[in-house]
Amino acid sequence: MKSNITVKYSMMTTCIVLIVTIINVVGIALILMQSNLDYALLEVLVGMPILELTVAIYFGIKFSKKVTEPMKEVIEGVDNLEEGKYDILYDEDGIYKDVKVKLNNLARTLKQNEIERKKIEVMRNEWISNITHDIKTPLSSIKGYAELLENYSDFTEDEIKQYGFVINQKSEYIKELVDDLNLTIYLKDDKKILNLQKANLVTEIKNSIISILNDSIYSEREITFESNKNIVEETFDLKLLKRLIDNIIYNALIHNNDDVKICVEVLKIDRTHIIIKDNGNGISEYDLENIFNKYYRGTNTSYIHKGSGLGMAIVYNIVKAHNWDINIESKLGEGTRIEIII
């Protein structure tokens, strides 16, 4: 199909010229046959259209090639896009320059989409694999202790309490993971309804920090709070704001050493800024690039803490649900700074 277009166009052009010329020749011949012109003049008059035909065919073929050769590239470009060959680009010139520009732009866009699709597919598989692992791990513990309690009866009261504590702990972890999955799905739903209320942001964030420090596991950790105003009123979903602050702080506590220092700031300038920074291990460039759209690995179900591995993805979705902005900066060995702009 690609090579036949020039031939077809040339044949069509030639046929039209040929038909017109034949009609011309026949017309002239009929006129001359009824006149008294001599034979030599008849030859000249009949020969002229034939010469015209030859010239017309020559230039018709040249013109058709000039028109159809670029069209071949356009058709070839469309075929390449259909076949997923996005690396082939064309010189943006000639009578179809605008079409070639659009073809090249479309090829670049489709190539980028293909790269993103493969990247998301890899991340999705990793995400599913990690979640599956973190469900199987506590389930194995639950199953093991349940079988012990079922098959043996000579346990002490303290042992029974210990086994019951572990089963309850692992069950809570699985419940939290399922709840986080449900929340993630809910936040991505365009039809979600937030319970928006006007409240003092300073008070709500302080309460979240106090609640974390009241947890016996983190009571000795260092979390400070600063604000340039005592009252900063904003409209937000109170539960989701608490979840957002909790997730960021727990993430800093879980993935850093026990001596990490966390500072939370609320600054009211032209807009309201919530800044949470730490002096911890920092995050690699790869993890930083994907931290809001992947299952963040590092959860250890043998260690009692808050978090399912979906914490930062939930943070991002809460921010976007409120139409806020979020920026994150981090350097390995120096710490992380997360800024939410309301």
CSV table of C-alpha atoms in Angstrom, one decimal:
chain,number,residue,atom,x,y,z
A,1,MET,CA,0.0,0.0,0.0
A,2,LYS,CA,2.9,2.3,0.9
A,3,SER,CA,4.6,2.0,-2.6
A,4,ASN,CA,1.4,1.8,-4.7
A,5,ILE,CA,0.1,5.3,-3.9
A,6,THR,CA,2.5,7.0,-6.3
A,7,VAL,CA,1.7,4.6,-9.1
A,8,LYS,CA,-2.0,4.9,-8.6
A,9,TYR,CA,-1.9,8.7,-8.5
A,10,SER,CA,0.4,8.8,-11.6
A,11,MET,CA,-1.9,6.4,-13.5
A,12,MET,CA,-4.9,8.5,-12.6
A,13,THR,CA,-3.3,11.7,-13.8
A,14,THR,CA,-2.1,10.1,-17.0
A,15,CYS,CA,-5.5,8.7,-17.8
A,16,ILE,CA,-7.2,12.0,-17.4
A,17,VAL,CA,-4.6,13.8,-19.6
A,18,LEU,CA,-4.9,10.9,-22.1
A,19,ILE,CA,-8.7,11.1,-22.4
A,20,VAL,CA,-8.6,14.9,-22.8
A,21,THR,CA,-5.9,14.6,-25.5
A,22,ILE,CA,-7.7,11.8,-27.4
A,23,ILE,CA,-10.9,13.9,-27.4
A,24,ASN,CA,-8.8,16.9,-28.6
A,25,VAL,CA,-7.1,14.8,-31.4
A,26,VAL,CA,-10.4,13.3,-32.6
A,27,GLY,CA,-12.1,16.7,-32.6
A,28,ILE,CA,-9.3,18.2,-34.7
A,29,ALA,CA,-9.2,15.2,-37.1
A,30,LEU,CA,-12.9,15.5,-37.7
A,31,ILE,CA,-12.6,19.2,-38.4
A,32,LEU,CA,-9.7,18.7,-40.7
A,33,MET,CA,-11.3,15.8,-42.6
A,34,GLN,CA,-14.1,18.2,-43.6
A,35,SER,CA,-11.8,21.0,-44.6
A,36,ASN,CA,-9.5,21.4,-47.6
A,37,LEU,CA,-6.2,21.6,-45.6
A,38,ASP,CA,-3.4,19.5,-47.0
A,39,TYR,CA,-2.1,16.3,-45.5
A,40,ALA,CA,1.2,17.8,-44.1
A,41,LEU,CA,-0.8,20.4,-42.1
A,42,LEU,CA,-3.1,17.7,-40.9
A,43,GLU,CA,0.0,15.8,-39.6
A,44,VAL,CA,1.2,18.8,-37.7
A,45,LEU,CA,-2.2,19.6,-36.2
A,46,VAL,CA,-2.7,16.0,-35.1
A,47,GLY,CA,0.9,15.7,-33.9
A,48,MET,CA,0.7,18.7,-31.6
A,49,PRO,CA,-1.8,17.1,-29.2
A,50,ILE,CA,0.3,14.0,-29.1
A,51,LEU,CA,3.3,16.1,-28.2
A,52,GLU,CA,1.2,17.8,-25.6
A,53,LEU,CA,0.2,14.4,-24.3
A,54,THR,CA,3.8,13.3,-23.9
A,55,VAL,CA,4.8,16.5,-22.1
A,56,ALA,CA,1.7,16.3,-19.9
A,57,ILE,CA,2.4,12.7,-18.9
A,58,TYR,CA,6.0,13.5,-18.0
A,59,PHE,CA,5.1,16.5,-15.9
A,60,GLY,CA,2.1,14.7,-14.5
A,61,ILE,CA,4.3,11.9,-13.2
A,62,LYS,CA,6.8,14.3,-11.8
A,63,PHE,CA,4.0,16.3,-10.1
A,64,SER,CA,2.4,13.2,-8.7
A,65,LYS,CA,5.6,12.0,-7.2
A,66,LYS,CA,6.1,15.4,-5.5
A,67,VAL,CA,2.7,15.2,-4.0
A,68,THR,CA,2.6,11.5,-3.1
A,69,GLU,CA,6.1,10.9,-1.8
A,70,PRO,CA,5.5,13.0,1.3
A,71,MET,CA,2.1,11.4,1.6
A,72,LYS,CA,3.9,8.0,1.7
A,73,GLU,CA,5.8,9.2,4.8
A,74,VAL,CA,2.6,10.3,6.5
A,75,ILE,CA,1.0,6.9,5.8
A,76,GLU,CA,4.1,5.1,6.9
A,77,GLY,CA,4.1,7.2,10.1
A,78,VAL,CA,0.6,6.2,10.9
A,79,ASP,CA,1.4,2.6,10.3
A,80,ASN,CA,4.4,2.8,12.6
A,81,LEU,CA,2.3,4.3,15.4
A,82,GLU,CA,-0.3,1.5,14.9
A,83,GLU,CA,2.6,-1.0,15.3
A,84,GLY,CA,4.0,0.7,18.4
A,85,LYS,CA,7.1,2.0,16.7
A,86,TYR,CA,7.4,5.3,18.5
A,87,ASP,CA,11.1,5.9,17.9
A,88,ILE,CA,10.8,6.7,14.2
A,89,LEU,CA,10.5,10.5,13.6
A,90,TYR,CA,10.3,12.4,10.3
A,91,ASP,CA,11.8,15.6,9.0
A,92,GLU,CA,9.3,18.4,9.7
A,93,ASP,CA,9.3,20.0,6.2
A,94,GLY,CA,7.5,19.8,2.8
A,95,ILE,CA,3.9,20.4,1.9
A,96,TYR,CA,2.8,18.1,4.8
A,97,LYS,CA,5.0,19.8,7.4
A,98,ASP,CA,2.1,20.4,9.9
A,99,VAL,CA,1.0,16.8,9.6
A,100,LYS,CA,4.5,15.6,10.2
A,101,VAL,CA,4.9,17.9,13.3
A,102,LYS,CA,1.7,16.4,14.7
A,103,LEU,CA,2.8,12.8,13.9
A,104,ASN,CA,6.1,13.4,15.7
A,105,ASN,CA,4.5,14.9,18.7
A,106,LEU,CA,2.0,12.1,18.9
A,107,ALA,CA,4.9,9.5,18.6
A,108,ARG,CA,6.7,11.3,21.5
A,109,THR,CA,3.6,11.4,23.6
A,110,LEU,CA,2.8,7.7,23.0
A,111,LYS,CA,6.4,6.7,23.7
A,112,GLN,CA,6.3,8.6,27.0
A,113,ASN,CA,2.9,7.0,27.9
A,114,GLU,CA,4.3,3.6,27.1
A,115,ILE,CA,7.3,4.3,29.4
A,116,GLU,CA,4.9,5.5,32.2
A,117,ARG,CA,2.6,2.5,31.7
A,118,LYS,CA,5.5,0.0,32.0
A,119,LYS,CA,6.8,1.9,35.1
A,120,ILE,CA,3.3,1.8,36.7
A,121,GLU,CA,3.0,-1.9,35.9
A,122,VAL,CA,6.3,-2.7,37.6
A,123,MET,CA,5.3,-0.6,40.6
A,124,ARG,CA,1.9,-2.2,40.7
A,125,ASN,CA,3.4,-5.7,40.7
A,126,GLU,CA,5.8,-4.7,43.4
A,127,TRP,CA,3.0,-3.1,45.4
A,128,ILE,CA,0.9,-6.2,45.2
A,129,SER,CA,3.8,-8.4,46.1
A,130,ASN,CA,4.7,-6.3,49.2
A,131,ILE,CA,1.2,-6.1,50.4
A,132,THR,CA,0.8,-9.9,50.0
A,133,HIS,CA,4.0,-10.4,51.9
A,134,ASP,CA,2.9,-8.2,54.8
A,135,ILE,CA,-0.5,-10.0,55.0
A,136,LYS,CA,1.1,-13.5,54.9
A,137,THR,CA,3.6,-12.7,57.6
A,138,PRO,CA,1.2,-11.9,60.4
A,139,LEU,CA,-1.2,-14.6,59.2
A,140,SER,CA,1.5,-17.1,59.6
A,141,SER,CA,2.0,-16.0,63.2
A,142,ILE,CA,-1.7,-16.1,63.9
A,143,LYS,CA,-2.0,-19.6,62.4
A,144,GLY,CA,1.0,-20.9,64.3
A,145,TYR,CA,-0.2,-19.7,67.7
A,146,ALA,CA,-3.8,-20.8,67.0
A,147,GLU,CA,-2.6,-24.3,66.2
A,148,LEU,CA,-0.5,-24.4,69.4
A,149,LEU,CA,-3.5,-23.4,71.5
A,150,GLU,CA,-5.7,-25.9,69.7
A,151,ASN,CA,-3.4,-28.9,69.9
A,152,TYR,CA,-1.9,-28.5,73.3
A,153,SER,CA,-3.5,-27.9,76.7
A,154,ASP,CA,-0.6,-27.7,79.1
A,155,PHE,CA,0.2,-24.0,78.7
A,156,THR,CA,0.5,-21.7,81.7
A,157,GLU,CA,-1.9,-18.7,82.0
A,158,ASP,CA,1.0,-16.3,81.2
A,159,GLU,CA,1.8,-18.2,78.0
A,160,ILE,CA,-1.9,-18.2,76.9
A,161,LYS,CA,-2.0,-14.4,77.5
A,162,GLN,CA,1.2,-13.9,75.5
A,163,TYR,CA,-0.1,-16.0,72.6
A,164,GLY,CA,-3.4,-14.1,72.7
A,165,PHE,CA,-1.5,-10.8,72.7
A,166,VAL,CA,0.5,-11.7,69.6
A,167,ILE,CA,-2.6,-13.0,67.8
A,168,ASN,CA,-4.5,-9.8,68.6
A,169,GLN,CA,-1.5,-7.6,67.6
A,170,LYS,CA,-1.1,-9.3,64.2
A,171,SER,CA,-4.9,-9.2,63.6
A,172,GLU,CA,-4.8,-5.4,64.3
A,173,TYR,CA,-2.0,-5.0,61.8
A,174,ILE,CA,-4.0,-6.8,59.1
A,175,LYS,CA,-7.1,-4.8,59.9
A,176,GLU,CA,-5.0,-1.6,59.6
A,177,LEU,CA,-3.7,-2.6,56.3
A,178,VAL,CA,-7.1,-3.4,54.9
A,179,ASP,CA,-8.4,-0.1,56.3
A,180,ASP,CA,-5.6,1.8,54.6
A,181,LEU,CA,-6.4,0.1,51.3
A,182,ASN,CA,-10.0,1.1,51.6
A,183,LEU,CA,-9.0,4.7,52.5
A,184,THR,CA,-6.7,4.8,49.5
A,185,ILE,CA,-9.5,3.7,47.2
A,186,TYR,CA,-11.9,6.2,48.8
A,187,LEU,CA,-9.6,9.1,48.4
A,188,LYS,CA,-9.1,8.4,44.7
A,189,ASP,CA,-12.8,8.4,44.1
A,190,ASP,CA,-13.9,11.5,42.3
A,191,LYS,CA,-17.3,11.3,44.1
A,192,LYS,CA,-15.9,11.3,47.6
A,193,ILE,CA,-17.4,13.7,50.1
A,194,LEU,CA,-15.1,15.3,52.7
A,195,ASN,CA,-16.4,16.4,56.1
A,196,LEU,CA,-15.0,19.9,55.9
A,197,GLN,CA,-15.0,22.1,59.0
A,198,LYS,CA,-13.3,25.4,59.9
A,199,ALA,CA,-10.9,24.9,62.8
A,200,ASN,CA,-7.6,26.1,64.3
A,201,LEU,CA,-4.9,24.2,62.4
A,202,VAL,CA,-2.4,24.9,65.2
A,203,THR,CA,-4.6,23.2,67.9
A,204,GLU,CA,-5.3,20.1,65.7
A,205,ILE,CA,-1.6,19.5,64.8
A,206,LYS,CA,-0.6,20.0,68.4
A,207,ASN,CA,-3.1,17.4,69.5
A,208,SER,CA,-1.8,14.9,66.9
A,209,ILE,CA,1.8,15.3,68.2
A,210,ILE,CA,0.7,14.9,71.8
A,211,SER,CA,-1.2,11.8,70.9
A,212,ILE,CA,1.9,10.2,69.3
A,213,LEU,CA,4.1,11.1,72.2
A,214,ASN,CA,1.6,9.6,74.6
A,215,ASP,CA,2.2,6.2,72.8
A,216,SER,CA,4.6,4.3,75.1
A,217,ILE,CA,6.6,3.2,72.1
A,218,TYR,CA,7.4,6.8,71.1
A,219,SER,CA,7.2,8.7,74.4
A,220,GLU,CA,11.0,9.2,74.5
A,221,ARG,CA,11.3,10.5,71.0
A,222,GLU,CA,11.9,14.2,70.2
A,223,ILE,CA,9.2,16.0,68.3
A,224,THR,CA,9.0,19.8,68.5
A,225,PHE,CA,6.3,22.2,67.3
A,226,GLU,CA,6.5,25.8,66.3
A,227,SER,CA,4.1,28.3,64.8
A,228,ASN,CA,4.3,32.0,64.0
A,229,LYS,CA,0.6,32.5,65.0
A,230,ASN,CA,-1.5,30.9,67.8
A,231,ILE,CA,-4.6,30.7,65.7
A,232,VAL,CA,-4.5,29.7,62.0
A,233,GLU,CA,-8.0,28.9,60.9
A,234,GLU,CA,-8.5,26.8,57.8
A,235,THR,CA,-11.2,24.6,56.4
A,236,PHE,CA,-10.4,20.9,56.3
A,237,ASP,CA,-11.5,17.4,57.2
A,238,LEU,CA,-10.3,17.0,60.8
A,239,LYS,CA,-9.9,13.2,60.7
A,240,LEU,CA,-8.0,13.3,57.4
A,241,LEU,CA,-5.7,16.1,58.6
A,242,LYS,CA,-4.9,14.0,61.7
A,243,ARG,CA,-4.2,11.0,59.5
A,244,LEU,CA,-2.0,13.1,57.3
A,245,ILE,CA,0.1,14.5,60.2
A,246,ASP,CA,0.3,11.0,61.9
A,247,ASN,CA,1.4,9.3,58.7
A,248,ILE,CA,4.3,11.7,58.0
A,249,ILE,CA,5.5,11.7,61.6
A,250,TYR,CA,5.2,7.9,62.0
A,251,ASN,CA,7.0,7.5,58.7
A,252,ALA,CA,9.9,9.6,60.1
A,253,LEU,CA,9.9,7.6,63.4
A,254,ILE,CA,9.8,4.2,61.8
A,255,HIS,CA,12.4,4.6,59.1
A,256,ASN,CA,15.0,6.5,61.2
A,257,ASN,CA,17.1,5.8,64.3
A,258,ASP,CA,15.6,6.3,67.8
A,259,ASP,CA,17.6,9.6,68.2
A,260,VAL,CA,16.0,11.3,65.2
A,261,LYS,CA,14.7,14.8,65.8
A,262,ILE,CA,11.4,15.8,64.2
A,263,CYS,CA,10.3,19.4,63.9
A,264,VAL,CA,6.7,20.5,62.9
A,265,GLU,CA,6.0,24.1,61.9
A,266,VAL,CA,2.9,26.0,60.9
A,267,LEU,CA,3.6,29.3,59.1
A,268,LYS,CA,0.9,31.7,58.1
A,269,ILE,CA,2.3,33.9,55.3
A,270,ASP,CA,0.4,34.6,52.2
A,271,ARG,CA,-0.8,31.0,52.4
A,272,THR,CA,-0.6,28.5,55.2
A,273,HIS,CA,2.5,26.2,55.3
A,274,ILE,CA,2.8,23.0,57.3
A,275,ILE,CA,6.4,21.9,57.4
A,276,ILE,CA,7.6,18.6,58.9
A,277,LYS,CA,11.3,18.0,58.8
A,278,ASP,CA,13.8,15.5,60.4
A,279,ASN,CA,17.5,15.0,60.6
A,280,GLY,CA,17.3,11.3,59.8
A,281,ASN,CA,18.6,8.9,57.2
A,282,GLY,CA,17.1,10.7,54.2
A,283,ILE,CA,15.5,9.1,51.1
A,284,SER,CA,17.3,8.0,47.9
A,285,GLU,CA,16.5,9.8,44.7
A,286,TYR,CA,14.7,6.7,43.3
A,287,ASP,CA,12.5,6.3,46.4
A,288,LEU,CA,11.9,10.0,46.6
A,289,GLU,CA,10.6,10.0,43.0
A,290,ASN,CA,8.1,7.2,43.7
A,291,ILE,CA,7.3,7.8,47.4
A,292,PHE,CA,3.8,9.1,46.8
A,293,ASN,CA,2.7,6.4,44.3
A,294,LYS,CA,4.1,3.2,45.5
A,295,TYR,CA,3.9,0.8,48.5
A,296,TYR,CA,6.7,2.1,50.6
A,297,ARG,CA,8.7,-0.9,51.7
A,298,GLY,CA,10.3,-1.0,55.1
A,299,THR,CA,7.4,-2.1,57.3
A,300,ASN,CA,8.5,-4.8,59.8
A,301,THR,CA,5.5,-6.6,61.3
A,302,SER,CA,7.6,-8.0,64.1
A,303,TYR,CA,7.9,-4.5,65.4
A,304,ILE,CA,4.9,-2.9,67.0
A,305,HIS,CA,4.2,0.4,65.3
A,306,LYS,CA,1.6,2.3,63.3
A,307,GLY,CA,1.8,2.1,59.6
A,308,SER,CA,0.8,-0.3,56.8
A,309,GLY,CA,3.3,0.8,54.1
A,310,LEU,CA,0.7,2.9,52.4
A,311,GLY,CA,1.3,6.0,54.6
A,312,MET,CA,2.9,8.4,52.1
A,313,ALA,CA,0.5,7.4,49.3
A,314,ILE,CA,-2.4,8.2,51.7
A,315,VAL,CA,-0.7,11.6,52.6
A,316,TYR,CA,-0.5,12.5,48.9
A,317,ASN,CA,-4.2,11.6,48.3
A,318,ILE,CA,-5.4,13.5,51.3
A,319,VAL,CA,-3.5,16.6,50.1
A,320,LYS,CA,-4.9,16.3,46.6
A,321,ALA,CA,-8.4,15.7,48.0
A,322,HIS,CA,-8.2,19.1,49.7
A,323,ASN,CA,-6.7,20.8,46.6
A,324,TRP,CA,-3.5,21.6,48.6
A,325,ASP,CA,0.1,21.4,47.4
A,326,ILE,CA,2.9,19.2,48.7
A,327,ASN,CA,6.7,19.3,48.2
A,328,ILE,CA,9.3,16.9,49.5
A,329,GLU,CA,13.1,17.4,49.7
A,330,SER,CA,15.5,14.8,51.0
A,331,LYS,CA,19.2,14.0,51.0
A,332,LEU,CA,20.8,10.7,52.2
A,333,GLY,CA,22.4,11.2,55.5
A,334,GLU,CA,20.9,14.6,56.1
A,335,GLY,CA,17.2,14.2,56.5
A,336,THR,CA,13.9,14.9,54.9
A,337,ARG,CA,11.7,18.0,54.6
A,338,ILE,CA,8.0,17.8,53.7
A,339,GLU,CA,6.0,21.0,53.1
A,340,ILE,CA,2.2,21.2,52.6
A,341,ILE,CA,0.8,24.4,51.3
A,342,ILE,CA,-2.9,25.2,52.0
